[in-house]
mmCIF file of C-alpha atoms in Angstrom:
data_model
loop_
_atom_site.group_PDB
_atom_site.id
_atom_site.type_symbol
_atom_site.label_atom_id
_atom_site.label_comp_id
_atom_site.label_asym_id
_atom_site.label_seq_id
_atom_site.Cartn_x
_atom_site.Cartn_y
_atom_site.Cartn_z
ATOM 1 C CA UNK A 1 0.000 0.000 0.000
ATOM 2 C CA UNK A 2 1.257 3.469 -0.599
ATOM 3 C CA UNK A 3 1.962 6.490 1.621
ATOM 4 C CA UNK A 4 -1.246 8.133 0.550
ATOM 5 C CA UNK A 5 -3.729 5.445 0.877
ATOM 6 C CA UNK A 6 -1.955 3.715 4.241
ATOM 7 C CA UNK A 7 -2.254 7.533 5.885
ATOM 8 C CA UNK A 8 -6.059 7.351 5.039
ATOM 9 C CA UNK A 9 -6.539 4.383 6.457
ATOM 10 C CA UNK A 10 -5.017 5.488 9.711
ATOM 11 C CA UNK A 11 -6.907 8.642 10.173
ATOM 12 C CA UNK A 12 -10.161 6.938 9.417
ATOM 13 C CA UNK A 13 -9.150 4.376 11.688
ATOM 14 C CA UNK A 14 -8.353 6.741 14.690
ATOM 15 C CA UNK A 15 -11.650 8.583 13.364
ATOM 16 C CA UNK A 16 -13.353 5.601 14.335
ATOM 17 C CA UNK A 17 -12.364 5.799 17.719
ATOM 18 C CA UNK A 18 -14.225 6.926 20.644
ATOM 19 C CA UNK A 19 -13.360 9.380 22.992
ATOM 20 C CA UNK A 20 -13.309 7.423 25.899
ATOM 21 C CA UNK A 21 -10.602 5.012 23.761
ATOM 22 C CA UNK A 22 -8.643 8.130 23.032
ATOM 23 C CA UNK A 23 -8.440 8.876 26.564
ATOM 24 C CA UNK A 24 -7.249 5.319 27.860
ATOM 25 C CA UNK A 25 -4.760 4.794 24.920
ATOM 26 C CA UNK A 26 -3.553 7.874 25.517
ATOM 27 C CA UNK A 27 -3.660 7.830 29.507
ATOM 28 C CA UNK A 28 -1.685 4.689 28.850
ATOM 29 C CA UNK A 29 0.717 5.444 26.403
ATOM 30 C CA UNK A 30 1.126 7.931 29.007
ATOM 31 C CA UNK A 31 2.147 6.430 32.086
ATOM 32 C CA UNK A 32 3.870 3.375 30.110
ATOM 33 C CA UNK A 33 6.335 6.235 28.958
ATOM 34 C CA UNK A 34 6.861 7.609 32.299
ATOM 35 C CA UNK A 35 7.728 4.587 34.090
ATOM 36 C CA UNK A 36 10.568 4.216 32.176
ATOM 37 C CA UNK A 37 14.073 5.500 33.626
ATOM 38 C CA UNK A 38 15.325 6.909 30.618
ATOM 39 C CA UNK A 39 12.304 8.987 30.085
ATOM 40 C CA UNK A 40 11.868 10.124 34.025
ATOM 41 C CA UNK A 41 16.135 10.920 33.831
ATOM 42 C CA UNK A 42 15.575 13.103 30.632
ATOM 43 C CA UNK A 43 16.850 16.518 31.532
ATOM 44 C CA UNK A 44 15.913 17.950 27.800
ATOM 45 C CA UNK A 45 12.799 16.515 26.200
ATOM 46 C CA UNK A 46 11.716 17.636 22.617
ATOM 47 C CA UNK A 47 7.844 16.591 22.095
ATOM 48 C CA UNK A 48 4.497 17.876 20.363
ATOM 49 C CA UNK A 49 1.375 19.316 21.552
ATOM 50 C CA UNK A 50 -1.024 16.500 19.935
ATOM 51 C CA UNK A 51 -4.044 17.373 18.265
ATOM 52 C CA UNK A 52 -7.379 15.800 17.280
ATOM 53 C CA UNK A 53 -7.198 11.727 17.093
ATOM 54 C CA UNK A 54 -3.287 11.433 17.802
ATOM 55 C CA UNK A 55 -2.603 9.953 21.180
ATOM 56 C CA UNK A 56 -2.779 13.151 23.418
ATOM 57 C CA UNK A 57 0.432 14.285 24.809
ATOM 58 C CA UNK A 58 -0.787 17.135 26.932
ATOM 59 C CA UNK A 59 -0.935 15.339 30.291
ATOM 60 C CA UNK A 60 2.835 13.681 29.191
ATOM 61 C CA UNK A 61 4.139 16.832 28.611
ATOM 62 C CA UNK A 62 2.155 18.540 31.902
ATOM 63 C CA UNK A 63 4.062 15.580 33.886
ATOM 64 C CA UNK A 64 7.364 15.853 32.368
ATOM 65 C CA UNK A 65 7.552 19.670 33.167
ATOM 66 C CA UNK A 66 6.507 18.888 36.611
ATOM 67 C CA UNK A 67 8.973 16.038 36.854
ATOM 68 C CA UNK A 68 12.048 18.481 36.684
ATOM 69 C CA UNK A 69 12.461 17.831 32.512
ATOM 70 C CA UNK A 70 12.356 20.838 30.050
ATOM 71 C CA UNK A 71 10.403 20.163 27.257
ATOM 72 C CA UNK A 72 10.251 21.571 23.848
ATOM 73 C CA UNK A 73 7.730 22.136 21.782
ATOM 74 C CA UNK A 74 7.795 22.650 17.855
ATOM 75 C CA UNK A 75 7.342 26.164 16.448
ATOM 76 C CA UNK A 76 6.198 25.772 13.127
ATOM 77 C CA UNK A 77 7.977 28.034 10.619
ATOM 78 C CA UNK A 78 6.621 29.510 7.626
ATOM 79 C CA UNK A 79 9.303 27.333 5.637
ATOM 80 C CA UNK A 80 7.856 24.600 7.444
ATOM 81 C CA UNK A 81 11.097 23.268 9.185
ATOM 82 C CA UNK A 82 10.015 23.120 12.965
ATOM 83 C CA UNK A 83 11.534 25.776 15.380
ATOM 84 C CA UNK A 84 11.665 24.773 19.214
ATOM 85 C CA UNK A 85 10.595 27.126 22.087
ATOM 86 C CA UNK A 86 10.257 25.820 25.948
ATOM 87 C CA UNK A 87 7.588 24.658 27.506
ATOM 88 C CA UNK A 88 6.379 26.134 30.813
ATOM 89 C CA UNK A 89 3.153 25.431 31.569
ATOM 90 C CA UNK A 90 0.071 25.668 30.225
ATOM 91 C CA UNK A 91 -0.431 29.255 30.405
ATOM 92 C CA UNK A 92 2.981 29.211 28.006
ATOM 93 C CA UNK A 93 0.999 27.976 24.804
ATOM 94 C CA UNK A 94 -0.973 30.143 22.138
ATOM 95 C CA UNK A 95 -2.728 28.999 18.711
ATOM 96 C CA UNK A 96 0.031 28.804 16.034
ATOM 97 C CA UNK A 97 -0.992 29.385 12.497
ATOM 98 C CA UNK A 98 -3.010 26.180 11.744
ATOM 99 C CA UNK A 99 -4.516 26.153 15.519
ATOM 100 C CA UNK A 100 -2.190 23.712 16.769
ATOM 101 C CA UNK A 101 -1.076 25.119 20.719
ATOM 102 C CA UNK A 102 2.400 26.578 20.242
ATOM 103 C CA UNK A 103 5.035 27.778 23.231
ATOM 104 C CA UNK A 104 5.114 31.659 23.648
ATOM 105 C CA UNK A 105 8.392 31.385 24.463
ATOM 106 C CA UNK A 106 11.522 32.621 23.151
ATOM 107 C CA UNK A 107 12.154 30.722 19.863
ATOM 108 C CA UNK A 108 15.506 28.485 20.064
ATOM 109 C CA UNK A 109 15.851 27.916 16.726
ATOM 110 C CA UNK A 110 15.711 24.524 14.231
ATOM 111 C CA UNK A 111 19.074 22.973 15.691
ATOM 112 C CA UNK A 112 17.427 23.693 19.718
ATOM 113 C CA UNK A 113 16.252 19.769 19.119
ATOM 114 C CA UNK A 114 20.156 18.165 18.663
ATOM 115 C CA UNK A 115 20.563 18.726 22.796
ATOM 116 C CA UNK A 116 17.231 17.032 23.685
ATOM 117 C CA UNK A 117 18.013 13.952 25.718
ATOM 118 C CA UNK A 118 15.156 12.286 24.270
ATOM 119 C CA UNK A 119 12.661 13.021 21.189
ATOM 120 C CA UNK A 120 8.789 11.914 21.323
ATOM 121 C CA UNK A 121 7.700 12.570 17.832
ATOM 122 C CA UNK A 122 4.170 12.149 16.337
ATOM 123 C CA UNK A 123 3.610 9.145 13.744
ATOM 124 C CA UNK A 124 0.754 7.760 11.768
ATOM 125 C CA UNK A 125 2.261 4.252 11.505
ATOM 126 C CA UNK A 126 5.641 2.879 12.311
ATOM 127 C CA UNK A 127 7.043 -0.402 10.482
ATOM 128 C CA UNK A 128 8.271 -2.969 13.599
ATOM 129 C CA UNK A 129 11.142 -3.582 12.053
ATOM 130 C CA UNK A 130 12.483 -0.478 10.503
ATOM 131 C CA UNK A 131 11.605 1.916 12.480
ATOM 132 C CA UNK A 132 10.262 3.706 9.366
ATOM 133 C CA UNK A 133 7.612 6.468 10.621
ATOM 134 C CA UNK A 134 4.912 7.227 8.335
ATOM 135 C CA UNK A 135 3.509 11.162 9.114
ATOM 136 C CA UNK A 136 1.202 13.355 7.470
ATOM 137 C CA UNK A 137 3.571 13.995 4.957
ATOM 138 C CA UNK A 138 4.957 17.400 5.277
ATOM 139 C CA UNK A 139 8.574 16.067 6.536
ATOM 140 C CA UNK A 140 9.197 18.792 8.918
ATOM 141 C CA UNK A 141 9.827 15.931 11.803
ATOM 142 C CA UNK A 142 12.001 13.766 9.455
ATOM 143 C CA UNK A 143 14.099 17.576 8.950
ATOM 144 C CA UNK A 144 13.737 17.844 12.405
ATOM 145 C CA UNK A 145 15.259 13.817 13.156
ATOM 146 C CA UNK A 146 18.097 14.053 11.035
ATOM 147 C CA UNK A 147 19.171 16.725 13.727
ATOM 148 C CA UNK A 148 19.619 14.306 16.116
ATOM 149 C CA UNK A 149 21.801 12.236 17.173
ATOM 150 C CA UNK A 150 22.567 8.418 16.867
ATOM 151 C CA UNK A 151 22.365 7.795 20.608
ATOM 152 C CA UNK A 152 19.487 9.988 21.590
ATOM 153 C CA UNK A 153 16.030 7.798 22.047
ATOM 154 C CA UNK A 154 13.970 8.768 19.026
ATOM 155 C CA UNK A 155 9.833 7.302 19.787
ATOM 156 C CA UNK A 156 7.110 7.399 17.617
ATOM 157 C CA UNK A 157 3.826 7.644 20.050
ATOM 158 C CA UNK A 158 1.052 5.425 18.343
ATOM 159 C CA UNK A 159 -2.322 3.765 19.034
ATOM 160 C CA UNK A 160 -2.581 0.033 19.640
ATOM 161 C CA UNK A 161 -2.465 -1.441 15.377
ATOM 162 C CA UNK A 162 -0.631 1.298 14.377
ATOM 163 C CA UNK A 163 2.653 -0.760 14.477
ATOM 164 C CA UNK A 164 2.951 -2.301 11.144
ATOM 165 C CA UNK A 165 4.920 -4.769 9.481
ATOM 166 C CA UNK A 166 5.545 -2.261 6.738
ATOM 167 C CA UNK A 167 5.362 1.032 6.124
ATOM 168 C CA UNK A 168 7.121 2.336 3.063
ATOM 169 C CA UNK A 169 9.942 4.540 2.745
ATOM 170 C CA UNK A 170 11.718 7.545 0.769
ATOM 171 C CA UNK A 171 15.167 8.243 1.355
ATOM 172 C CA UNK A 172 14.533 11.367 3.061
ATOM 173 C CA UNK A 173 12.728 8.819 5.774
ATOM 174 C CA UNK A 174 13.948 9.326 8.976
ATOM 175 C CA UNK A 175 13.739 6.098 11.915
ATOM 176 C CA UNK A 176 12.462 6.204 15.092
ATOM 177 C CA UNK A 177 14.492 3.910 17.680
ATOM 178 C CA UNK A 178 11.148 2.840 19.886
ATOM 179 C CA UNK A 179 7.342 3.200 19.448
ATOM 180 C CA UNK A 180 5.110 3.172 22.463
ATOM 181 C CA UNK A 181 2.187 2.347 22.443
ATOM 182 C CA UNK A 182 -0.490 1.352 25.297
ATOM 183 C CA UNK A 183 0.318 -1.651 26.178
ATOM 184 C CA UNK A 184 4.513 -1.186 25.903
ATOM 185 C CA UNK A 185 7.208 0.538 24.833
ATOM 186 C CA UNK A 186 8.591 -1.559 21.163
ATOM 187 C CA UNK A 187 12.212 -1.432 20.685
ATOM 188 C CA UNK A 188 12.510 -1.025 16.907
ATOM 189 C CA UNK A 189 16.190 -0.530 15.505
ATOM 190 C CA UNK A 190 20.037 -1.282 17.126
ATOM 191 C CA UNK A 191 21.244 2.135 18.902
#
């Protein structure tokens, strides 16, 4: 299946799913990711502020910034490479152009994401054994990937089914390392 059609089938997919099942994969997906050391010793997170049907990251990011971490959010810039700005609360986010919740803060510029100690990153799909991401097709988080480095945790956040054994790929395809999803955290490529 191609890009296009395997994208569709996703979103209408997650459009099929309730709210309440939004809430528990993501509530899940959640606290799976935070029981993990590597995530809870993450001095520098970079992450997204989720939107509509993708696995909400608002009360991961909320407990990260409690936690002691400081997280990073995308910026997105009118070339539409992704700028970072902190995280500090949720009285620190705004509407960005195309309504997703932005940080008010200082922009730190495209390259702000190679010092994160760990990178959650939004995915449609992710092939299991890859580590191919499928997105929505812009590529602003596979610009934003190939910023960072080979030993920095790279995960995909997905709903249960969403890891697939195959996704396909472009060269300008950027891996994820791990996906988690509700019921675990996949290891999906060598470090």
């Amino acid at each position: 299946m191609d890009k296009m059609n395997l994208r569709r089938l996703i979103l209408d997919g997650r459009a099929g799913m309730d709210a309440a099942t939004l809430r528990e994969s993501s509530a899940a997906t959640r606290e799976t990711l935070l029981d993990q050391a590597w995530v809870q010793m993450a001095g520098l997170v970079a992450c997204y502020w989720s939107f509509g049907t993708e696995p909400s990251t608002h009360g991961l990011v909320l407990a990260l910034w409690k936690h002691g971490s400081t997280v990073i959010l995308p910026v997105q810039s009118p070339d539409g490479d992704l700028d970072w700005a902190v995280y500090d609360g949720p009285d620190s986010l705004a509407p960005g152009p195309s309504g997703i919740m932005e940080p008010v803060d200082t922009r730190r510029g495209v390259d702000a994401i190679r010092t994160a100690a760990l990178v959650l990153v939004p995915a449609l799909a992710v092939d299991r054994t890859t580590g191919v991401r499928l997105g929505r097709g812009r590529g602003c988080y596979d610009r934003a990937l190939a910023r960072v480095g080979p030993n920095v945790p790279t995960v995909a956040l997905l709903h249960e089914g969403e890891l697939l054994d195959g996704v396909p790929a472009e060269p300008h395809d950027r891996r994820v390392r791990y996906a988690a999803l509700p019921s675990g955290i996949v290891h999906l490529t060598a470090p």
